[in-house]
Tab-separated table of C-alpha atoms in Angstrom:
chain	number	residue	atom	x	y	z
A	299	MET	CA	75.481	252.269	73.983
A	300	SER	CA	73.065	251.051	71.266
A	301	PRO	CA	69.916	248.916	72.854
A	302	ASP	CA	70.749	247.973	68.721
A	303	VAL	CA	74.089	246.139	70.028
A	304	ARG	CA	72.566	244.203	71.988
A	305	GLN	CA	69.656	243.345	69.413
A	306	VAL	CA	72.282	241.662	67.303
A	307	ARG	CA	74.619	240.469	69.727
A	308	LEU	CA	71.187	238.683	70.285
A	309	GLU	CA	70.433	237.604	67.198
A	310	ALA	CA	74.148	236.702	66.918
A	311	ALA	CA	73.391	233.832	69.571
A	312	GLN	CA	70.513	232.413	68.000
A	313	ALA	CA	71.956	232.121	64.682
A	314	THR	CA	75.825	230.651	65.134
A	315	GLY	CA	73.914	228.847	68.220
A	316	ARG	CA	71.262	227.609	66.557
A	317	LEU	CA	69.007	228.427	69.365
A	318	PRO	CA	65.123	227.784	68.926
A	319	SER	CA	64.558	231.277	71.101
A	320	ILE	CA	65.970	233.773	72.791
A	321	VAL	CA	65.229	236.388	75.469
A	322	ALA	CA	66.830	238.935	77.363
A	323	ALA	CA	66.854	241.696	79.264
A	324	THR	CA	69.630	244.986	81.229
A	325	PHE	CA	67.884	246.238	84.058
A	326	ASP	CA	69.473	248.113	86.037
A	327	ARG	CA	67.637	249.613	90.169
A	328	ALA	CA	64.631	251.680	88.190
A	329	GLY	CA	63.663	248.680	85.949
A	330	THR	CA	64.524	247.146	82.687
A	331	THR	CA	66.755	249.250	80.710
A	332	TRP	CA	66.471	246.730	77.274
A	333	GLN	CA	64.716	243.673	76.259
A	334	GLY	CA	65.571	241.435	73.350
A	335	ARG	CA	64.409	238.858	71.189
A	336	ALA	CA	65.503	236.276	68.573
A	337	GLY	CA	64.139	232.748	66.914
A	338	ALA	CA	60.687	231.608	67.655
A	339	VAL	CA	58.952	233.480	70.912
A	340	PRO	CA	55.556	232.610	71.243
A	341	ALA	CA	53.115	235.624	72.224
A	342	GLY	CA	53.400	235.842	75.931
A	343	PRO	CA	51.151	237.187	78.233
A	344	ALA	CA	52.032	240.608	77.419
A	345	GLY	CA	51.812	239.541	73.504
A	346	PRO	CA	54.026	238.736	71.172
A	347	ALA	CA	56.289	242.766	71.341
A	348	ASP	CA	57.311	241.907	74.608
A	349	PRO	CA	60.043	238.467	75.610
A	350	MET	CA	59.721	239.406	79.427
A	351	GLY	CA	56.628	236.751	79.402
A	352	ALA	CA	57.767	233.826	78.033
A	353	GLN	CA	58.257	231.429	80.516
A	354	TYR	CA	62.003	228.988	80.536
A	355	ARG	CA	63.355	226.548	83.191
A	356	ILE	CA	65.621	228.438	85.016
A	357	GLY	CA	67.987	225.310	86.512
A	358	SER	CA	70.461	225.709	88.579
A	359	ILE	CA	69.939	229.685	89.279
A	360	THR	CA	67.413	228.558	91.362
A	361	LYS	CA	70.358	226.807	93.747
A	362	THR	CA	70.478	230.627	94.820
A	363	MET	CA	66.959	230.337	96.034
A	364	THR	CA	67.753	227.658	98.389
A	365	ALA	CA	70.963	228.893	99.751
A	366	VAL	CA	68.580	232.062	100.306
A	367	LEU	CA	66.051	229.867	102.236
A	368	VAL	CA	69.001	228.462	104.348
A	369	LEU	CA	70.631	231.955	104.959
A	370	GLN	CA	67.660	233.154	106.336
A	371	CYS	CA	67.531	230.229	108.936
A	372	ARG	CA	70.445	231.193	109.550
A	373	ASP	CA	70.106	235.283	110.340
A	374	GLU	CA	66.511	233.840	113.135
A	375	GLY	CA	69.220	231.797	114.644
A	376	LEU	CA	67.372	228.091	113.560
A	377	LEU	CA	71.014	227.236	112.735
A	378	SER	CA	74.856	228.545	112.178
A	379	LEU	CA	76.586	227.951	108.359
A	380	GLU	CA	79.135	225.947	110.621
A	381	ASP	CA	76.577	222.700	112.084
A	382	PRO	CA	77.784	219.793	110.474
A	383	LEU	CA	74.819	218.029	107.626
A	384	GLY	CA	74.109	215.454	110.480
A	385	THR	CA	72.276	218.525	113.037
A	386	VAL	CA	69.131	218.466	110.667
A	387	ILE	CA	69.385	215.659	108.806
A	388	PRO	CA	71.969	212.514	111.018
A	389	GLU	CA	70.629	210.100	108.614
A	390	SER	CA	72.626	210.697	105.464
A	391	GLY	CA	76.355	209.712	104.557
A	392	TYR	CA	77.210	212.839	103.860
A	393	ARG	CA	76.195	214.175	107.387
A	394	ASP	CA	79.394	215.479	108.383
A	395	ARG	CA	80.010	218.280	106.243
A	396	PRO	CA	79.175	221.792	107.216
A	397	LEU	CA	76.137	223.457	105.913
A	398	ARG	CA	78.702	226.304	104.865
A	399	ASP	CA	80.823	224.071	102.821
A	400	LEU	CA	77.466	222.325	100.482
A	401	LEU	CA	76.245	226.296	99.839
A	402	ALA	CA	80.376	226.783	98.310
A	403	HIS	CA	80.631	223.475	96.644
A	404	THR	CA	83.299	222.273	99.128
A	405	SER	CA	81.587	219.608	100.636
A	406	GLY	CA	83.871	217.336	99.051
A	407	MET	CA	80.444	215.561	97.589
A	408	GLN	CA	80.399	214.047	94.332
A	409	SER	CA	78.829	216.455	91.529
A	410	GLU	CA	75.761	214.175	91.089
A	411	PRO	CA	73.658	211.922	92.860
A	412	VAL	CA	74.021	208.067	92.184
A	413	GLY	CA	71.620	206.602	89.432
A	414	PRO	CA	70.238	207.078	86.589
A	415	TRP	CA	70.503	210.825	85.144
A	416	TRP	CA	68.267	213.186	87.378
A	417	GLU	CA	67.709	216.381	85.193
A	418	ARG	CA	66.501	213.432	82.527
A	419	ALA	CA	64.925	210.074	84.981
A	420	GLY	CA	63.936	212.747	87.256
A	421	ARG	CA	64.631	211.086	90.953
A	422	GLY	CA	62.032	209.887	93.658
A	423	SER	CA	61.731	210.159	97.238
A	424	PHE	CA	64.071	211.922	99.605
A	425	GLU	CA	64.680	208.749	100.711
A	426	GLU	CA	65.663	206.844	98.142
A	427	LEU	CA	68.221	209.735	97.372
A	428	LEU	CA	69.727	208.840	101.028
A	429	ALA	CA	69.871	205.496	100.678
A	430	ALA	CA	71.820	205.771	97.329
A	431	ASN	CA	73.732	208.326	98.481
A	432	ASP	CA	75.728	206.787	101.507
A	433	GLY	CA	78.791	208.992	101.612
A	434	MET	CA	81.146	206.733	99.994
A	435	HIS	CA	81.138	208.070	96.634
A	436	ALA	CA	82.967	211.401	97.833
A	437	VAL	CA	85.230	212.881	95.839
A	438	ALA	CA	87.107	214.944	98.907
A	439	ALA	CA	87.346	215.993	102.024
A	440	ALA	CA	85.313	218.519	103.598
A	441	GLY	CA	86.992	222.073	102.458
A	442	GLU	CA	89.483	220.609	99.508
A	443	TYR	CA	88.941	222.145	96.867
A	444	TYR	CA	86.124	223.533	94.717
A	445	HIS	CA	83.746	220.782	93.296
A	446	TYR	CA	80.749	221.359	92.407
A	447	SER	CA	77.595	219.292	93.345
A	448	ASN	CA	73.986	219.557	92.618
A	449	LEU	CA	73.828	216.479	95.416
A	450	ALA	CA	74.863	219.132	97.807
A	451	TYR	CA	71.464	221.564	97.185
A	452	ALA	CA	69.276	218.773	97.356
A	453	LEU	CA	70.489	217.890	100.471
A	454	LEU	CA	70.096	222.177	101.108
A	455	GLY	CA	66.829	221.969	99.928
A	456	GLU	CA	65.165	219.017	102.419
A	457	ALA	CA	67.182	220.629	105.508
A	458	VAL	CA	65.737	223.688	105.357
A	459	ALA	CA	62.106	222.227	104.805
A	460	ARG	CA	63.327	219.789	108.158
A	461	VAL	CA	63.821	222.794	109.705
A	462	ARG	CA	60.816	225.062	109.543
A	463	ARG	CA	58.714	221.836	109.354
A	464	ASP	CA	57.187	221.847	105.782
A	465	SER	CA	58.250	221.948	101.311
A	466	TRP	CA	60.463	223.331	100.233
A	467	TRP	CA	58.420	224.510	97.120
A	468	ARG	CA	55.820	225.704	99.438
A	469	LEU	CA	59.281	227.593	101.449
A	470	VAL	CA	60.212	229.517	97.933
A	471	GLN	CA	56.076	230.548	97.245
A	472	GLN	CA	55.634	231.661	100.477
A	473	ARG	CA	59.306	233.251	101.907
A	474	LEU	CA	60.409	234.180	98.066
A	475	LEU	CA	58.197	234.719	95.878
A	476	THR	CA	56.004	235.681	96.965
A	477	PRO	CA	57.411	239.129	98.416
A	478	LEU	CA	58.965	240.176	95.361
A	479	ALA	CA	56.152	240.052	93.499
A	480	MET	CA	57.723	236.976	91.261
A	481	THR	CA	54.354	236.068	90.104
A	482	ARG	CA	56.089	233.741	86.600
A	483	THR	CA	58.077	231.405	88.707
A	484	SER	CA	57.170	227.908	89.207
A	485	TYR	CA	57.210	224.334	89.768
A	486	HIS	CA	56.158	222.852	86.807
A	487	PRO	CA	55.955	225.032	83.478
A	488	GLY	CA	52.887	227.322	82.932
A	489	PRO	CA	50.538	226.672	79.907
A	490	ALA	CA	52.234	229.913	77.176
A	491	ALA	CA	56.076	227.888	78.574
A	492	GLN	CA	58.918	226.882	75.511
A	493	ARG	CA	59.096	223.413	75.033
A	494	GLY	CA	62.582	222.776	75.546
A	495	TYR	CA	64.981	221.402	72.224
A	496	SER	CA	68.093	219.693	71.090
A	497	VAL	CA	68.907	220.150	68.596
A	498	GLN	CA	70.164	217.484	65.689
A	499	HIS	CA	74.084	217.873	65.063
A	500	PHE	CA	74.253	217.216	61.195
A	501	THR	CA	70.216	217.806	60.089
A	502	GLY	CA	69.245	220.434	62.079
A	503	ILE	CA	66.084	219.334	63.129
A	504	LEU	CA	64.630	219.984	66.504
A	505	GLN	CA	64.403	216.707	68.848
A	506	VAL	CA	61.600	217.559	72.663
A	507	GLU	CA	63.680	217.247	75.553
A	508	PRO	CA	62.212	215.920	78.906
A	509	ASP	CA	59.961	218.542	80.978
A	510	THR	CA	61.383	216.384	84.042
A	511	ASP	CA	59.976	216.390	87.121
A	512	THR	CA	63.227	216.177	89.074
A	513	GLY	CA	61.848	215.527	92.822
A	514	SER	CA	64.063	214.867	95.444
A	515	MET	CA	66.876	217.132	93.505
A	516	ALA	CA	64.070	219.779	92.568
A	517	PRO	CA	66.505	222.310	94.883
A	518	ALA	CA	68.975	222.528	92.593
A	519	GLY	CA	67.463	222.950	89.391
A	520	GLN	CA	63.713	222.471	88.805
A	521	LEU	CA	62.418	225.599	88.616
A	522	TRP	CA	60.747	227.469	85.572
A	523	SER	CA	60.688	231.869	85.034
A	524	THR	CA	60.236	234.707	82.883
A	525	VAL	CA	63.374	237.017	82.129
A	526	GLY	CA	60.287	239.965	83.939
A	527	ASP	CA	61.336	237.910	87.531
A	528	LEU	CA	64.373	237.271	86.752
A	529	THR	CA	65.511	240.844	87.097
A	530	ARG	CA	62.905	241.103	89.607
A	531	TRP	CA	65.263	238.284	91.454
A	532	GLY	CA	68.712	239.990	90.307
A	533	ARG	CA	67.742	243.077	92.149
A	534	PHE	CA	66.670	241.169	95.117
A	535	LEU	CA	70.852	240.519	94.964
A	536	ALA	CA	71.993	243.118	94.679
A	537	ASP	CA	70.051	245.017	97.493
A	538	GLY	CA	68.168	242.220	99.717
A	539	HIS	CA	65.020	242.639	100.484
A	540	ASP	CA	63.726	243.903	104.558
A	541	SER	CA	60.903	240.981	103.674
A	542	VAL	CA	63.195	238.012	102.298
A	543	LEU	CA	66.814	238.729	103.286
A	544	SER	CA	69.217	241.682	104.022
A	545	ALA	CA	71.703	243.784	102.517
A	546	SER	CA	74.260	242.489	104.461
A	547	THR	CA	73.747	239.071	104.141
A	548	LEU	CA	73.135	239.285	100.617
A	549	ALA	CA	76.861	241.009	100.544
A	550	ALA	CA	78.463	237.741	102.502
A	551	MET	CA	77.011	235.277	100.359
A	552	SER	CA	78.838	236.698	97.216
A	553	LEU	CA	82.011	237.563	98.971
A	554	PRO	CA	84.667	234.361	97.831
A	555	HIS	CA	84.420	231.419	99.816
A	556	THR	CA	86.705	230.239	96.352
A	557	PRO	CA	87.585	231.995	93.029
A	558	GLU	CA	85.175	230.680	92.018
A	559	TYR	CA	81.705	230.998	94.266
A	560	GLY	CA	80.776	232.755	97.075
A	561	LEU	CA	77.063	230.996	99.437
A	562	GLY	CA	74.963	230.161	96.864
A	563	LEU	CA	76.503	232.620	94.326
A	564	ARG	CA	78.759	232.269	91.279
A	565	LEU	CA	81.244	235.033	90.868
A	566	SER	CA	81.948	236.592	87.798
A	567	VAL	CA	83.906	239.991	86.435
A	568	ILE	CA	82.264	241.943	83.987
A	569	ALA	CA	83.490	245.012	82.799
A	570	GLY	CA	86.268	244.620	85.410
A	571	SER	CA	84.356	244.863	88.122
A	572	PRO	CA	82.814	241.887	90.070
A	573	TRP	CA	79.317	240.467	88.997
A	574	VAL	CA	77.043	238.036	91.259
A	575	GLY	CA	74.249	234.588	89.933
A	576	HIS	CA	73.914	232.227	88.517
A	577	THR	CA	73.635	230.396	85.271
A	578	GLY	CA	71.286	227.682	84.363
A	579	SER	CA	71.527	224.400	82.407
A	580	MET	CA	68.558	221.414	82.044
A	581	PRO	CA	67.451	219.741	78.932
A	582	GLY	CA	66.252	221.598	76.744
A	583	HIS	CA	67.275	225.105	78.316
A	584	LEU	CA	69.655	227.585	78.984
A	585	ALA	CA	69.656	229.985	81.976
A	586	ALA	CA	72.034	233.320	82.919
A	587	LEU	CA	71.556	235.789	85.189
A	588	PHE	CA	74.553	238.367	86.825
A	589	VAL	CA	73.800	241.676	88.590
A	590	ASN	CA	76.408	244.623	90.205
A	591	ARG	CA	75.742	244.987	93.566
A	592	ASP	CA	77.452	248.238	93.265
A	593	SER	CA	75.503	249.493	90.889
A	594	GLY	CA	72.784	247.566	90.380
A	595	ARG	CA	73.616	247.424	86.661
A	596	GLY	CA	72.428	243.594	85.523
A	597	VAL	CA	71.248	241.192	83.142
A	598	ALA	CA	69.451	237.885	82.922
A	599	LEU	CA	68.923	235.506	79.394
A	600	LEU	CA	66.716	232.893	78.918
A	601	THR	CA	66.937	229.850	75.841
A	602	ASN	CA	65.469	226.975	74.962
A	603	ALA	CA	68.341	224.605	73.658
A	604	THR	CA	70.092	221.839	75.639
A	605	THR	CA	73.308	223.449	73.998
A	606	GLY	CA	74.750	226.432	71.613
A	607	CYS	CA	75.883	228.640	73.381
A	608	ALA	CA	77.685	229.382	76.670
A	609	PRO	CA	75.258	231.534	78.888
A	610	GLU	CA	77.738	233.649	81.328
A	611	ALA	CA	79.797	234.864	78.329
A	612	LEU	CA	76.374	236.196	76.318
A	613	ALA	CA	75.564	237.520	79.304
A	614	ARG	CA	78.640	239.873	79.864
A	615	ASP	CA	78.706	240.531	76.124
A	616	LEU	CA	75.609	241.969	76.615
A	617	ALA	CA	75.519	243.853	80.197
A	618	GLU	CA	78.561	245.139	78.313
A	619	GLY	CA	77.155	245.799	75.472
A	620	THR	CA	79.608	244.019	73.108
A	621	ALA	CA	79.823	245.011	69.474
A	622	CYS	CA	79.750	242.041	66.916
A	623	GLU	CA	79.315	241.368	63.319
A	624	PRO	CA	75.504	240.749	62.357
A	625	PRO	CA	74.285	237.135	61.059
A	626	PRO	CA	73.694	236.766	57.980
A	627	ARG	CA	70.375	235.597	58.586
A	628	PRO	CA	68.385	233.843	61.448
A	629	TRP	CA	68.883	230.359	61.869
A	630	SER	CA	65.951	228.122	61.783
A	631	PRO	CA	65.085	224.982	62.901
A	632	THR	CA	64.765	222.116	59.299
A	633	ASP	CA	61.013	220.033	58.460
A	634	SER	CA	63.307	217.874	56.395
A	635	VAL	CA	66.499	217.842	54.754
A	636	PRO	CA	66.398	217.024	50.822
A	637	GLU	CA	67.685	213.286	50.248
A	638	ALA	CA	70.151	214.667	48.091
A	639	ALA	CA	71.825	216.425	51.085
A	640	ARG	CA	71.410	213.636	53.921
A	641	GLU	CA	73.774	211.343	53.188
A	642	LEU	CA	76.244	213.576	52.449
A	643	THR	CA	75.847	214.895	56.209
A	644	GLY	CA	78.710	213.835	59.256
A	645	ILE	CA	82.007	214.198	59.225
A	646	TRP	CA	84.460	214.750	55.867
A	647	PHE	CA	88.462	214.565	55.558
A	648	TRP	CA	89.933	217.007	52.680
A	649	GLY	CA	93.920	215.703	53.445
A	650	ASN	CA	94.209	214.856	57.786
A	651	THR	CA	91.633	218.021	58.031
A	652	ALA	CA	88.372	217.654	59.494
A	653	PHE	CA	84.595	219.422	58.449
A	654	ASP	CA	81.290	218.668	59.353
A	655	VAL	CA	79.342	218.733	56.803
A	656	ARG	CA	75.094	220.225	58.511
A	657	TRP	CA	72.438	220.828	56.546
A	658	HIS	CA	71.845	224.571	57.442
A	659	ASN	CA	69.102	227.106	56.869
A	660	HIS	CA	68.561	224.745	53.182
A	661	GLY	CA	72.199	224.228	52.125
A	662	LEU	CA	75.016	222.195	53.461
A	663	GLU	CA	77.972	224.182	55.355
A	664	PHE	CA	81.197	222.886	55.762
A	665	HIS	CA	82.798	223.448	59.870
A	666	GLU	CA	86.095	223.096	59.979
A	667	LEU	CA	86.783	220.938	63.156
A	668	ALA	CA	90.250	222.682	64.770
A	669	GLY	CA	87.982	225.664	65.621
A	670	ARG	CA	88.319	228.427	62.221
A	671	GLY	CA	84.187	227.848	62.104
A	672	LEU	CA	82.373	228.178	58.614
A	673	SER	CA	84.650	227.260	55.669
A	674	ASP	CA	82.350	226.347	52.314
A	675	ARG	CA	78.216	227.407	52.010
A	676	PHE	CA	76.172	225.283	48.850
A	677	GLU	CA	72.843	225.478	47.838
A	678	ALA	CA	70.723	223.286	45.914
A	679	ALA	CA	70.764	223.653	42.540
A	680	ALA	CA	69.749	222.317	39.850
A	681	ASP	CA	71.775	219.537	39.197
A	682	GLY	CA	73.548	219.229	42.267
A	683	PHE	CA	74.838	222.022	45.340
A	684	VAL	CA	76.768	224.690	43.815
A	685	GLY	CA	79.176	227.250	46.227
A	686	VAL	CA	77.398	230.697	47.914
A	687	ASP	CA	79.737	231.448	50.537
A	688	GLY	CA	83.510	230.701	50.808
A	689	TYR	CA	86.364	229.730	49.151
A	690	HIS	CA	84.918	227.517	46.954
A	691	ARG	CA	81.980	229.671	46.169
A	692	GLY	CA	80.719	229.214	42.292
A	693	GLU	CA	82.171	225.367	42.561
A	694	ARG	CA	80.050	223.167	41.878
A	695	LEU	CA	80.397	220.024	44.772
A	696	ARG	CA	80.321	216.561	42.784
A	697	VAL	CA	79.542	213.850	45.100
A	698	VAL	CA	81.656	210.687	43.478
A	699	ARG	CA	79.986	207.114	43.919
A	700	ARG	CA	81.520	203.637	44.075
A	701	PRO	CA	80.909	202.278	40.559
A	702	ALA	CA	79.389	198.577	39.931
A	703	ASP	CA	82.558	197.437	40.235
A	704	ALA	CA	83.281	198.203	43.553
A	705	ASP	CA	86.049	196.323	45.832
A	706	ALA	CA	85.519	195.458	49.442
A	707	ALA	CA	86.477	198.947	50.362
A	708	GLY	CA	82.016	199.751	49.616
A	709	GLU	CA	79.494	198.460	48.151
A	710	PRO	CA	78.543	199.656	44.466
A	711	GLY	CA	76.543	203.240	44.739
A	712	ASP	CA	78.368	204.063	48.161
A	713	ILE	CA	79.564	207.365	48.103
A	714	ALA	CA	83.202	206.982	47.414
A	715	HIS	CA	84.244	211.197	47.813
A	716	LEU	CA	83.499	214.717	47.028
A	717	GLU	CA	84.672	217.137	44.711
A	718	ALA	CA	84.681	220.500	45.080
A	719	ALA	CA	87.408	221.557	42.736
A	720	THR	CA	90.748	219.741	43.235
A	721	PHE	CA	89.703	219.276	46.653
A	722	VAL	CA	88.803	215.951	47.489
A	723	TYR	CA	86.623	214.922	50.893
A	724	THR	CA	86.271	212.085	52.198
A	725	ARG	CA	85.075	209.800	55.171
A	726	VAL	CA	88.476	208.732	56.714
A	727	PRO	CA	92.008	210.884	56.887
A	728	TYR	CA	94.004	211.169	53.782
A	729	ASP	CA	96.715	208.530	53.445
A	730	PRO	CA	99.710	209.936	51.415
A	731	GLN	CA	100.593	206.227	50.866
A	732	ALA	CA	97.331	205.293	49.435
A	733	PRO	CA	95.397	207.072	45.817
A	734	ILE	CA	94.402	209.953	45.364
A	735	PRO	CA	91.012	209.806	45.044
A	736	GLY	CA	89.127	210.206	41.979
A	737	ARG	CA	92.116	210.308	40.397
């Protein structure tokens, strides 16, 4: 498959998902087989043409490292996966849940810790985490069903810290990153790390997301890394490493505990074969890493947007080399929205069909919310906006305002509706009993 196909796929993801930047690579046992970038990726240590050095937050890919620390302890006889959590953390309200179930997200614990949104607010000490999560918020019995739990991985991180009598982060550094030469993976972002952003939906303006120190929740999703380092971690997940974990233990981690998950590894099917890895999501960042353990082929991607792409699906498309139409243009964040366009953004209805109207790459785009995507695009003209793409190409978008004698339905001068040819767009759905606006 031509590498150009993957680059087009990456550019399409950036353009349609409104991603400030995205970097990706495919690899095999011999090394990197393709790498690409789209959007505003600044120069990294290797220079502006190399996306491998740009550091992003990896979110829950961190969990795969926490899981490897647990399996190291198991292999050294320091604990058993059948041990209840209370063997290591006796004061936990979840002391009866087996470690194996914590690893596989079948512990029955709630998905998030009690309290403020930990990914944005951060968490305090582990003692505070235990006190707030006393076991009263369980959603199921251990082993009953798969229920993803960030809290479980915070507890697993503390468990290995207690067994080893060291901090979770130092264990990650000493027992994982150093032997694998993952020099660009860190607890905090480095000086050249990408800022995380969310995109204001209707305007396209970037909003900076917090780079929170997640504290006691760090084993669930704290770390920052690069595509280059993730490909090293992916090759390790395929073959193991004598100084880290054996291939046989990794094979056991890759067996399905549930259809979705092994022991610390998310399970996926790509090109008809089983792949293992994980996705990651934190405020301002999305990530994915997957590898086929038989062939050694893998894919990694990182982007600095809270939403905008489905990381696992995009990783699958890049791994398979799935072709797509090239985007008409890359997406660029908005610096400012013209006053004439600002009040037109938002939700409009043509009859009962809802449209999301947003300012996008210096034009107004109408997106049908029923799932059919972009409907029409209007760009600024001397006397308003004119259609440049879609059914309304060449048509004027007419802004109809309420007259001076407007009734209680709105203030004089407010927008009553929009018109393009005979299409009328209103802020509320069509009422067949009411007069047609403007007629």
